[in-house]
CSV table of N, CA and C in Angstrom, one decimal:
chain,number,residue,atom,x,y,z
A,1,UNK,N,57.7,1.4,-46.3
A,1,UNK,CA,56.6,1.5,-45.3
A,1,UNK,C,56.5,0.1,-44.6
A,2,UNK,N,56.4,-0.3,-43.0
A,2,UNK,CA,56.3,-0.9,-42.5
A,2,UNK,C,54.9,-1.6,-41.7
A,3,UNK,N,54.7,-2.7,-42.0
A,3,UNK,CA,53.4,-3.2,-41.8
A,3,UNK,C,53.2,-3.3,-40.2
A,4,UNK,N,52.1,-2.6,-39.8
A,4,UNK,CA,51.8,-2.9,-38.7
A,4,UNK,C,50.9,-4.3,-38.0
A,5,UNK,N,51.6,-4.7,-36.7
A,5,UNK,CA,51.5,-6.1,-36.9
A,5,UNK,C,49.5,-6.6,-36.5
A,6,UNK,N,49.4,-7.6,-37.4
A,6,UNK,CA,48.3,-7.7,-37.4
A,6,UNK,C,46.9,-7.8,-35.8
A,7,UNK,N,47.6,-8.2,-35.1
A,7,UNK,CA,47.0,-7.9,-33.3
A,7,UNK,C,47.2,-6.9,-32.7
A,8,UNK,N,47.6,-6.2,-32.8
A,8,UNK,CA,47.5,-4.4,-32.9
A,8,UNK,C,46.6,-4.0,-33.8
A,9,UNK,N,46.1,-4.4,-34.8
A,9,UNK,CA,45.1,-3.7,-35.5
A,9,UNK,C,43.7,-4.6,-35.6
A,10,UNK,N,43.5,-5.7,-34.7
A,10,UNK,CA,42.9,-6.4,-34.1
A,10,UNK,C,42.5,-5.9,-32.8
A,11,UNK,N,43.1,-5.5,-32.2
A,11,UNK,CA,42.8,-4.7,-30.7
A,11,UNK,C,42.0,-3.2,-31.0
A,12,UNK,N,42.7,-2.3,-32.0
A,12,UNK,CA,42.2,-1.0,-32.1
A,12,UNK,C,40.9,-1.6,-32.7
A,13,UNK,N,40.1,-2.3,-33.8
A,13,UNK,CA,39.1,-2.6,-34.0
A,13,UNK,C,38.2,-2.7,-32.6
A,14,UNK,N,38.0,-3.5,-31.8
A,14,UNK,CA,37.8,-3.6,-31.0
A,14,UNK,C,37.5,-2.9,-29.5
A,15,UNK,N,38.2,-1.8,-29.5
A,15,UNK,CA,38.1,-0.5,-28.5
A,15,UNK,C,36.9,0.2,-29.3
A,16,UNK,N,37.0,0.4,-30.6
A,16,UNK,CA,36.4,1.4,-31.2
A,16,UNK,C,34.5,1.9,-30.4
A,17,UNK,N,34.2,0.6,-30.0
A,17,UNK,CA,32.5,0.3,-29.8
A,17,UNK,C,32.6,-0.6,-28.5
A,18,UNK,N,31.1,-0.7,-28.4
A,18,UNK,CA,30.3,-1.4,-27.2
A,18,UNK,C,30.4,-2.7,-28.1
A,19,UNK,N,30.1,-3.7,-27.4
A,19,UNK,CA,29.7,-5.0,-28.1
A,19,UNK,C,28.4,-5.7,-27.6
A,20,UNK,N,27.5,-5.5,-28.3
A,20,UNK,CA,26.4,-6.5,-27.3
A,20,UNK,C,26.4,-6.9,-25.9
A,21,UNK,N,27.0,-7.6,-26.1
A,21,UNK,CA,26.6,-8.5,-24.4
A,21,UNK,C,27.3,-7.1,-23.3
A,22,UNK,N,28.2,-6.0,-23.8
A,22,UNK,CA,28.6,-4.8,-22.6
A,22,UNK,C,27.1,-3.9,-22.7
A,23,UNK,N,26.8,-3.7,-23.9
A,23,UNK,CA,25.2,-2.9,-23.4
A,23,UNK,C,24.5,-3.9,-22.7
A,24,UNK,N,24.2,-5.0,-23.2
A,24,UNK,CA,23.4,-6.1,-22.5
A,24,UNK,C,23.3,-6.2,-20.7
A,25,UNK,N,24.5,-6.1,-20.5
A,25,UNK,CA,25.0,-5.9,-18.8
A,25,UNK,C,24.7,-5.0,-18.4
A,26,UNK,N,25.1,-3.5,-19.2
A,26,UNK,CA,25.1,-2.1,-18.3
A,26,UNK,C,23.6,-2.1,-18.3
A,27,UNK,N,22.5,-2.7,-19.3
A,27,UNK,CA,21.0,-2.2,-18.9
A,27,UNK,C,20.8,-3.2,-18.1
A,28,UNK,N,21.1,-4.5,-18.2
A,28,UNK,CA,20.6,-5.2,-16.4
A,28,UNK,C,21.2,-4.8,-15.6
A,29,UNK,N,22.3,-4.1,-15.0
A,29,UNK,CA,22.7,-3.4,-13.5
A,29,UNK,C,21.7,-2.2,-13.7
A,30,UNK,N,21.7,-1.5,-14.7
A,30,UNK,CA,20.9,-0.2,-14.6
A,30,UNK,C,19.1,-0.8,-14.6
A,31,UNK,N,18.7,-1.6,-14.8
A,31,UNK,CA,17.2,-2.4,-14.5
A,31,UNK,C,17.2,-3.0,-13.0
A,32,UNK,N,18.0,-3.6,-13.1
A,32,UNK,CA,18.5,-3.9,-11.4
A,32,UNK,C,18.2,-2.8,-10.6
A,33,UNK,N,19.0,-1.9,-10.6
A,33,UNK,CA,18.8,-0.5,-10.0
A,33,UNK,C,17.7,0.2,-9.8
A,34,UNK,N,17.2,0.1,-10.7
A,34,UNK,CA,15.6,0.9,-11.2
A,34,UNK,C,14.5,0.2,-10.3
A,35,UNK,N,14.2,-1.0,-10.0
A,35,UNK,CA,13.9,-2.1,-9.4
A,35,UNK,C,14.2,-1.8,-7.8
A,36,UNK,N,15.1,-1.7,-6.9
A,36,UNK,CA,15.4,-1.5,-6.0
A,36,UNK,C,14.9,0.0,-5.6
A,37,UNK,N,15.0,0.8,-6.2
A,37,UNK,CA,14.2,2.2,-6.1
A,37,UNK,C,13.2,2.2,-6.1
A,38,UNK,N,12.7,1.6,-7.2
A,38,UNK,CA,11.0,1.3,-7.3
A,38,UNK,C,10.3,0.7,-5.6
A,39,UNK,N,11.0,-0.1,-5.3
A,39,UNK,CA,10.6,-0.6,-4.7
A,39,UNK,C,11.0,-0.7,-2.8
A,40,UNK,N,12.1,0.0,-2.8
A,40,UNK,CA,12.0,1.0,-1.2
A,40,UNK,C,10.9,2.6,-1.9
A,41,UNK,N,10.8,2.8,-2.3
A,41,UNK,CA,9.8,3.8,-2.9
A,41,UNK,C,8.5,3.2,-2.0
A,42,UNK,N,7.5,1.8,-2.3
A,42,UNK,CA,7.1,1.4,-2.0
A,42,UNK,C,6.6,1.3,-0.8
A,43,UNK,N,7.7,0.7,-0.2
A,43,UNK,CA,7.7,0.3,1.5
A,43,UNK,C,8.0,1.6,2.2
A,44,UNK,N,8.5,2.3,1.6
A,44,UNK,CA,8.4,3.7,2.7
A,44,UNK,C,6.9,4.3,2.1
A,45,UNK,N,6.4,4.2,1.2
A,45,UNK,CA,4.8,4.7,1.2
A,45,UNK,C,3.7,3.3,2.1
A,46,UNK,N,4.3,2.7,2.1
A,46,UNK,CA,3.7,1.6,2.9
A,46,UNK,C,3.9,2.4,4.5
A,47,UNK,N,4.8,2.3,4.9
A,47,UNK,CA,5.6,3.1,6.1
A,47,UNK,C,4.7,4.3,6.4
A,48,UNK,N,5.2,5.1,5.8
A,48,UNK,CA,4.3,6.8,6.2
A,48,UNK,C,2.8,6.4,6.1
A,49,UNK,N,1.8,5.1,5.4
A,49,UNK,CA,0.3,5.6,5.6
A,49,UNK,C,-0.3,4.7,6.9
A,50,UNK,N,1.0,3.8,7.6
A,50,UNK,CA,1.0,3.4,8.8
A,50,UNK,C,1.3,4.5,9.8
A,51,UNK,N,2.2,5.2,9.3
A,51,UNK,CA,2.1,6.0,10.7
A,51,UNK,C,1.0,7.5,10.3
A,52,UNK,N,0.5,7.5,9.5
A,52,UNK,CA,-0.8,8.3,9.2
A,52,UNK,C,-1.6,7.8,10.3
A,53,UNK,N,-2.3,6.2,9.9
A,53,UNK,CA,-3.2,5.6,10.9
A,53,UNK,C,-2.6,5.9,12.3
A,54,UNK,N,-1.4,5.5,12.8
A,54,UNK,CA,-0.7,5.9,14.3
A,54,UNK,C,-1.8,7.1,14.5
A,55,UNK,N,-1.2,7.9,14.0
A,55,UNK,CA,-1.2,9.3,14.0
A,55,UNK,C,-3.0,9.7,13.9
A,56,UNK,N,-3.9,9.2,13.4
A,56,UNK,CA,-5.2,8.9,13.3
A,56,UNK,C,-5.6,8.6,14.5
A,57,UNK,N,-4.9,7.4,15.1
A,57,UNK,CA,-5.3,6.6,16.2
A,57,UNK,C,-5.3,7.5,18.0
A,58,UNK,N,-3.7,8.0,17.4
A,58,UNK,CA,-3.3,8.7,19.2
A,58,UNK,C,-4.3,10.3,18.8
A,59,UNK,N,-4.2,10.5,18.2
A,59,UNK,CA,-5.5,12.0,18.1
A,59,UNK,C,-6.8,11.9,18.5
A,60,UNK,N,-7.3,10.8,18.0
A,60,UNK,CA,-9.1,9.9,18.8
A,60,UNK,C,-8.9,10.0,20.2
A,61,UNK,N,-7.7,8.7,20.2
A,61,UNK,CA,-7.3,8.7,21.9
A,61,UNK,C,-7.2,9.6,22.8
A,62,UNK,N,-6.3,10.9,22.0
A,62,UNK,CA,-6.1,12.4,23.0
A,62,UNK,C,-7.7,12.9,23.1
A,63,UNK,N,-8.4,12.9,22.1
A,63,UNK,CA,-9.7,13.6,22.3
A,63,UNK,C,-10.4,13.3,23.1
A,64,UNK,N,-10.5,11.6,22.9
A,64,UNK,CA,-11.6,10.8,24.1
A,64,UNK,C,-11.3,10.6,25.6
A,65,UNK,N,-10.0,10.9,25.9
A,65,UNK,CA,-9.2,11.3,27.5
A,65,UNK,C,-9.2,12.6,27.7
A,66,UNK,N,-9.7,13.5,26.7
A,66,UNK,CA,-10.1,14.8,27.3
A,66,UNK,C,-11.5,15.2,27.7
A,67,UNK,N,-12.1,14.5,26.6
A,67,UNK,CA,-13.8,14.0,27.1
A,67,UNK,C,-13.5,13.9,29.0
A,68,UNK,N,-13.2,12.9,28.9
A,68,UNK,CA,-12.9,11.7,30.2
A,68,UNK,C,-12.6,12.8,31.2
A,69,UNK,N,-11.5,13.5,30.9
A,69,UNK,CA,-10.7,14.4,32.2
A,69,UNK,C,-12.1,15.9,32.1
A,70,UNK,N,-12.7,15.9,31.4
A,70,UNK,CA,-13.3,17.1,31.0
A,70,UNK,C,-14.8,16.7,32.4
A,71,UNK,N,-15.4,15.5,31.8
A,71,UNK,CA,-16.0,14.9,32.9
A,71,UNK,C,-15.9,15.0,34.2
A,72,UNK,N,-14.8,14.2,34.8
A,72,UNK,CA,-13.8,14.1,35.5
A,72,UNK,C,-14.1,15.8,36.7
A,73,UNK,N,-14.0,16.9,36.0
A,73,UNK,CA,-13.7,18.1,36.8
A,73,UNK,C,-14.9,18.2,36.9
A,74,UNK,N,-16.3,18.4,36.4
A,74,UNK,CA,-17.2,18.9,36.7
A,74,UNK,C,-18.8,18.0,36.9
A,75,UNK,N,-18.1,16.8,37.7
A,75,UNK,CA,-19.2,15.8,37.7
A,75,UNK,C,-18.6,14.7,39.5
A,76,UNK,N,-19.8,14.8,40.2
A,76,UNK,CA,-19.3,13.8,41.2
A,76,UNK,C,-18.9,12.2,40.8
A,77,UNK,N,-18.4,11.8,41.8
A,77,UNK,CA,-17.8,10.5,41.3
A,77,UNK,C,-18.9,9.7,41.0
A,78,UNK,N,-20.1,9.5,42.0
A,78,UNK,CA,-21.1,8.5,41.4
A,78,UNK,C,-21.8,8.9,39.8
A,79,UNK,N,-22.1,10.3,39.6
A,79,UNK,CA,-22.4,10.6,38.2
A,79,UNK,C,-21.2,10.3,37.3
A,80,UNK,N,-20.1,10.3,37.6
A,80,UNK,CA,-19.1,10.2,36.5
A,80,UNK,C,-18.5,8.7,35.8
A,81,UNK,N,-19.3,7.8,37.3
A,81,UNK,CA,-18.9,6.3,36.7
A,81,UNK,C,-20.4,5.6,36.1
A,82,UNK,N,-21.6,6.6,36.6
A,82,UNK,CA,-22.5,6.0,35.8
A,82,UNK,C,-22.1,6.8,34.5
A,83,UNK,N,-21.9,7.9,34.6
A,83,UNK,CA,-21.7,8.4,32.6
A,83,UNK,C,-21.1,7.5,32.0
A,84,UNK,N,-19.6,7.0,32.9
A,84,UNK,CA,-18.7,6.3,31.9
A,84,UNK,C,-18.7,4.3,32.5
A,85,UNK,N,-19.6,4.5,32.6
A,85,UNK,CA,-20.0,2.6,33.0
A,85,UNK,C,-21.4,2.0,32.2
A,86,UNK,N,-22.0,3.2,31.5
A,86,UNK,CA,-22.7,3.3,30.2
A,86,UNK,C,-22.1,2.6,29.4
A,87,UNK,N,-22.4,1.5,28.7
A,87,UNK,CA,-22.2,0.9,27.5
A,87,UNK,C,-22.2,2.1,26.2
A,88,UNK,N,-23.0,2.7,26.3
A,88,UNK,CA,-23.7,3.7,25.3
A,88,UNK,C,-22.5,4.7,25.1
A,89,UNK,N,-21.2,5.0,26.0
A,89,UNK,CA,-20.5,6.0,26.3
A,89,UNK,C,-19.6,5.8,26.4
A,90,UNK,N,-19.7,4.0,25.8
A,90,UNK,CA,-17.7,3.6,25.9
A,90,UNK,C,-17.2,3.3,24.7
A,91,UNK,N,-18.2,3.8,23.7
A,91,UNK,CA,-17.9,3.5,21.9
A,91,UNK,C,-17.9,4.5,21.4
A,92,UNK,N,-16.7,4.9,20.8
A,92,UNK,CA,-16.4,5.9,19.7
A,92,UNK,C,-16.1,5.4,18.2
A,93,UNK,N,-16.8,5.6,17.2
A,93,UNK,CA,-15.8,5.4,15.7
A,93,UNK,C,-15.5,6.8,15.3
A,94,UNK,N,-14.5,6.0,15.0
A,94,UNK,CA,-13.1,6.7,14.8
A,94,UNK,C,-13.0,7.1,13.2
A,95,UNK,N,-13.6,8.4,12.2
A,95,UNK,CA,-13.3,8.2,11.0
A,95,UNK,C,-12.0,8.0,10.7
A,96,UNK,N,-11.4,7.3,9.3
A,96,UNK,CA,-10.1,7.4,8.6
A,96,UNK,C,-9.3,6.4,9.3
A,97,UNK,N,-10.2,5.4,9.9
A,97,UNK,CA,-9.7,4.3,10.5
A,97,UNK,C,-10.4,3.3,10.1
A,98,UNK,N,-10.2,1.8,9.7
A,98,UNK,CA,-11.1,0.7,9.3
A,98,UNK,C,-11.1,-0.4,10.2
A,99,UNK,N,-12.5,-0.5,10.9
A,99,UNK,CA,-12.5,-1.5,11.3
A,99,UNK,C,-12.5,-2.7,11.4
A,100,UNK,N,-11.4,-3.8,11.9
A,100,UNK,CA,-10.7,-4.8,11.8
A,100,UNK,C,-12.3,-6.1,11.6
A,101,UNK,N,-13.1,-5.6,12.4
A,101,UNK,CA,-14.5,-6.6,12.6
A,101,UNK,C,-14.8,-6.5,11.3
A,102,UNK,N,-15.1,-5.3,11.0
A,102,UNK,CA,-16.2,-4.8,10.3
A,102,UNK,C,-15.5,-4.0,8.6
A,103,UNK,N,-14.9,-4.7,7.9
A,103,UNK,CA,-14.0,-4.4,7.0
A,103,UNK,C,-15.1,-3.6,5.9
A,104,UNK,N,-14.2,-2.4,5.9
A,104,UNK,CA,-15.3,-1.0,5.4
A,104,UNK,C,-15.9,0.2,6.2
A,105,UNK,N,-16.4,-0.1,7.6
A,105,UNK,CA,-17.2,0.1,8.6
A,105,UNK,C,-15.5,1.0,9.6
A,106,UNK,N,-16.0,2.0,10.5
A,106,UNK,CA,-15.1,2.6,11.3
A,106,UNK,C,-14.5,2.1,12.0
A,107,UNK,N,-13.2,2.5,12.3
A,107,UNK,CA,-12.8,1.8,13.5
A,107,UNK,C,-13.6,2.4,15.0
A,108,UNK,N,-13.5,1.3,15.9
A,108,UNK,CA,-14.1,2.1,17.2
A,108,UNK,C,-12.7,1.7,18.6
A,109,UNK,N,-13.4,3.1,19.4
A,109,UNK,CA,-12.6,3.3,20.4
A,109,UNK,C,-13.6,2.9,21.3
A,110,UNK,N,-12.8,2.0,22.2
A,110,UNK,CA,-13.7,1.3,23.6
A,110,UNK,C,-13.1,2.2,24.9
A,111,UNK,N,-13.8,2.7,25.9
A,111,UNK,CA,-13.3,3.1,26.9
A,111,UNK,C,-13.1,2.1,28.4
A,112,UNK,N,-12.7,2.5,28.7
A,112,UNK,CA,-12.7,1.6,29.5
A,112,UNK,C,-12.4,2.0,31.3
A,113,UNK,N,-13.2,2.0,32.4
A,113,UNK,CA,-13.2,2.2,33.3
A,113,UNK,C,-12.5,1.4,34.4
A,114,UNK,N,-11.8,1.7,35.3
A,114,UNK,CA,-10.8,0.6,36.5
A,114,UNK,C,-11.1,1.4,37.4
A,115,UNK,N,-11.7,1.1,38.2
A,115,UNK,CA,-12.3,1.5,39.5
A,115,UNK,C,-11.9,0.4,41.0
A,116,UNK,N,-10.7,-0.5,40.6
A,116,UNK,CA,-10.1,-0.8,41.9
A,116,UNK,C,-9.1,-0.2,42.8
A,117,UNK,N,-8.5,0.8,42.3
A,117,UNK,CA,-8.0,1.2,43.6
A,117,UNK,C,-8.9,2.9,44.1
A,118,UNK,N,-9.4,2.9,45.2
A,118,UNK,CA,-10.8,4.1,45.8
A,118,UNK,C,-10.1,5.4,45.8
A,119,UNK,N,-8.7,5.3,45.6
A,119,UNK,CA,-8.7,7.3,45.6
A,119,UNK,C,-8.4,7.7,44.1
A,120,UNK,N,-8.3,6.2,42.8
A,120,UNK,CA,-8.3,6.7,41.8
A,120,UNK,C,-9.3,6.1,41.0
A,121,UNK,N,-9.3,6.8,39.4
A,121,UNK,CA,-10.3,6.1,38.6
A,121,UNK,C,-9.0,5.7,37.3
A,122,UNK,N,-8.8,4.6,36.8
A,122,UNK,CA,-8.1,4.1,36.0
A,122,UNK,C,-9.0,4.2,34.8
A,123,UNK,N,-8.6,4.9,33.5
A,123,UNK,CA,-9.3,5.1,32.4
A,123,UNK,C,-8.0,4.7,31.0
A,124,UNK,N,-8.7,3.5,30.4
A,124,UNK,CA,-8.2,3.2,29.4
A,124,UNK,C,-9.0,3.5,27.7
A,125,UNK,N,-8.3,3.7,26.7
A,125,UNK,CA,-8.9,3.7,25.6
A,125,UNK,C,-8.4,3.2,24.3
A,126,UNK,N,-8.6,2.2,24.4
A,126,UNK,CA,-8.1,1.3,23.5
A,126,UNK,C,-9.3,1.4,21.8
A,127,UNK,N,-7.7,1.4,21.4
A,127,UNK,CA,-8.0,1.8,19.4
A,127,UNK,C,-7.8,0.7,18.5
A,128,UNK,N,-8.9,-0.1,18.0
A,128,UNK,CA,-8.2,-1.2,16.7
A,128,UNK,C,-8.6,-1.1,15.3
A,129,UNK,N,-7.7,-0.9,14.6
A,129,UNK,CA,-8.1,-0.6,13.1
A,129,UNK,C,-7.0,-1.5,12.4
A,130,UNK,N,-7.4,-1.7,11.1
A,130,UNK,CA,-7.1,-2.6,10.1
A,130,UNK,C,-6.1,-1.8,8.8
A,131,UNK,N,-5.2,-2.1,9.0
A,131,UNK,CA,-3.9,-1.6,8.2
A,131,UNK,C,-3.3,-2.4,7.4
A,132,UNK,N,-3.6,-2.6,5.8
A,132,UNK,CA,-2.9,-3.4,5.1
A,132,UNK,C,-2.9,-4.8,5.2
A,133,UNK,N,-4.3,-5.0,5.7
A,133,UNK,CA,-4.6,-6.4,5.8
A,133,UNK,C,-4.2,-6.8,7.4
A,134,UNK,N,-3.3,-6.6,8.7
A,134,UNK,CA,-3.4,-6.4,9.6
A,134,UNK,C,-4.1,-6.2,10.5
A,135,UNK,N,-4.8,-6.2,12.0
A,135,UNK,CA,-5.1,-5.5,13.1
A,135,UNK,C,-3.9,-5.0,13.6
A,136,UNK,N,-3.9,-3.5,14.2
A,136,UNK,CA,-3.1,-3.0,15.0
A,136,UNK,C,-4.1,-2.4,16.3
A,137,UNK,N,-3.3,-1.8,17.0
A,137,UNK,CA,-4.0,-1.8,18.4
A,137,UNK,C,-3.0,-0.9,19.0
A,138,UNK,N,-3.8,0.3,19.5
A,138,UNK,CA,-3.2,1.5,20.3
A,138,UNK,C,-4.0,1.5,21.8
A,139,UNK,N,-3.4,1.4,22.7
A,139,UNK,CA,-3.9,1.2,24.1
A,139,UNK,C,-3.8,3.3,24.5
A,140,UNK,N,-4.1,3.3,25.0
A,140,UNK,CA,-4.1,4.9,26.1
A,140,UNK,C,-4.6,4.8,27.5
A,141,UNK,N,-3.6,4.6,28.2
A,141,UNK,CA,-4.0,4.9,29.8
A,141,UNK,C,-4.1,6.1,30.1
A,142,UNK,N,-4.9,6.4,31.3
A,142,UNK,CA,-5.2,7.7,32.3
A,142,UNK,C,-5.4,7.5,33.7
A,143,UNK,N,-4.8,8.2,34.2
A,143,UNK,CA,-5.3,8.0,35.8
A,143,UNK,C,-6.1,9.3,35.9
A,144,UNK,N,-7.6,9.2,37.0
A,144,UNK,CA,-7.7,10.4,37.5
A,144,UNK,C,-7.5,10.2,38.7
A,145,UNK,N,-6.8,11.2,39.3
A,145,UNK,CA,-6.3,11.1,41.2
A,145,UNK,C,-7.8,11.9,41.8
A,146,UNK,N,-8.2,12.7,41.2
A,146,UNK,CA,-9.1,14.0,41.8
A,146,UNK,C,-10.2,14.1,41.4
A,147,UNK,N,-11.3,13.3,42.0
A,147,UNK,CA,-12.7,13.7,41.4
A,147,UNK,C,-13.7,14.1,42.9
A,148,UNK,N,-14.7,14.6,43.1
A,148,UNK,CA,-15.8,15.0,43.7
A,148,UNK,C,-16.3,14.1,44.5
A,149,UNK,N,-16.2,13.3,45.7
A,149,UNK,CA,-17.2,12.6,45.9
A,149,UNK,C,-18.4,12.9,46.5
């Protein structure tokens, strides 16, 4: 019988198993991993509750320009810039929005009237709310061409 040489049966020992420091590695790439998931996880839930707020913001805006155009049809022009040249009628809060001033408190929607050029009325409605420690800010323009004089 012939002895098989001793580094050959040094090698096969060796194949047999893992050795420490190879588990050691595969769970830091695979913790690594886990880490990077966790945490675009994260920023995309950061992501989608920003564009919730968007999405909060331009729906206020559409409502309060339909107010405006709603006005707009069934009101002469001098009643329609005293309605909307009211302080009292240029502030909306906005639930599910937090106000950047007033941390806790609604966000508010300002209207805003442009009455320099005479065959139109320029209607703006600007949105500010507080997102993740931020101010953000949604503007909404409107022209009306057609109102009653």
């Amino acid at each position: 019988m012939t002895a098989l040489p001793t580094h050959r049966l040094t090698s096969m020992r060796r194949d047999a198993g893992l050795s420490l420091i190879e588990v050691t590695i595969a769970l830091s790439i695979s913790a690594v991993g886990a880490l990077a998931l966790f945490a675009t996880m994260g920023t995309a839930s950061h992501a989608d509750s920003g564009a919730k707020r968007r999405s909060v913001a331009l729906h206020a805006a559409h409502t309060i320009i339909q107010d405006v155009a709603a006005d707009a049809d069934t009101m002469t022009f001098n009643d329609f810039l005293t309605q909307w040249n009211d302080p009292a009628n240029q502030v909306y809060q906005i639930e599910g929005l937090e106000n950047p001033n007033a941390p806790g408190g609604n966000a508010l929607a300002v209207v805003a009237i442009d009455q320099a050029d005479p065959n139109r009325i320029g209607v703006s409605v600007t949105i500010s709310w507080l997102d993740h420690g931020r101010t953000e800010q949604f503007v909404l323009p409107y022209t009306i061409t057609e109102i009653e004089r």
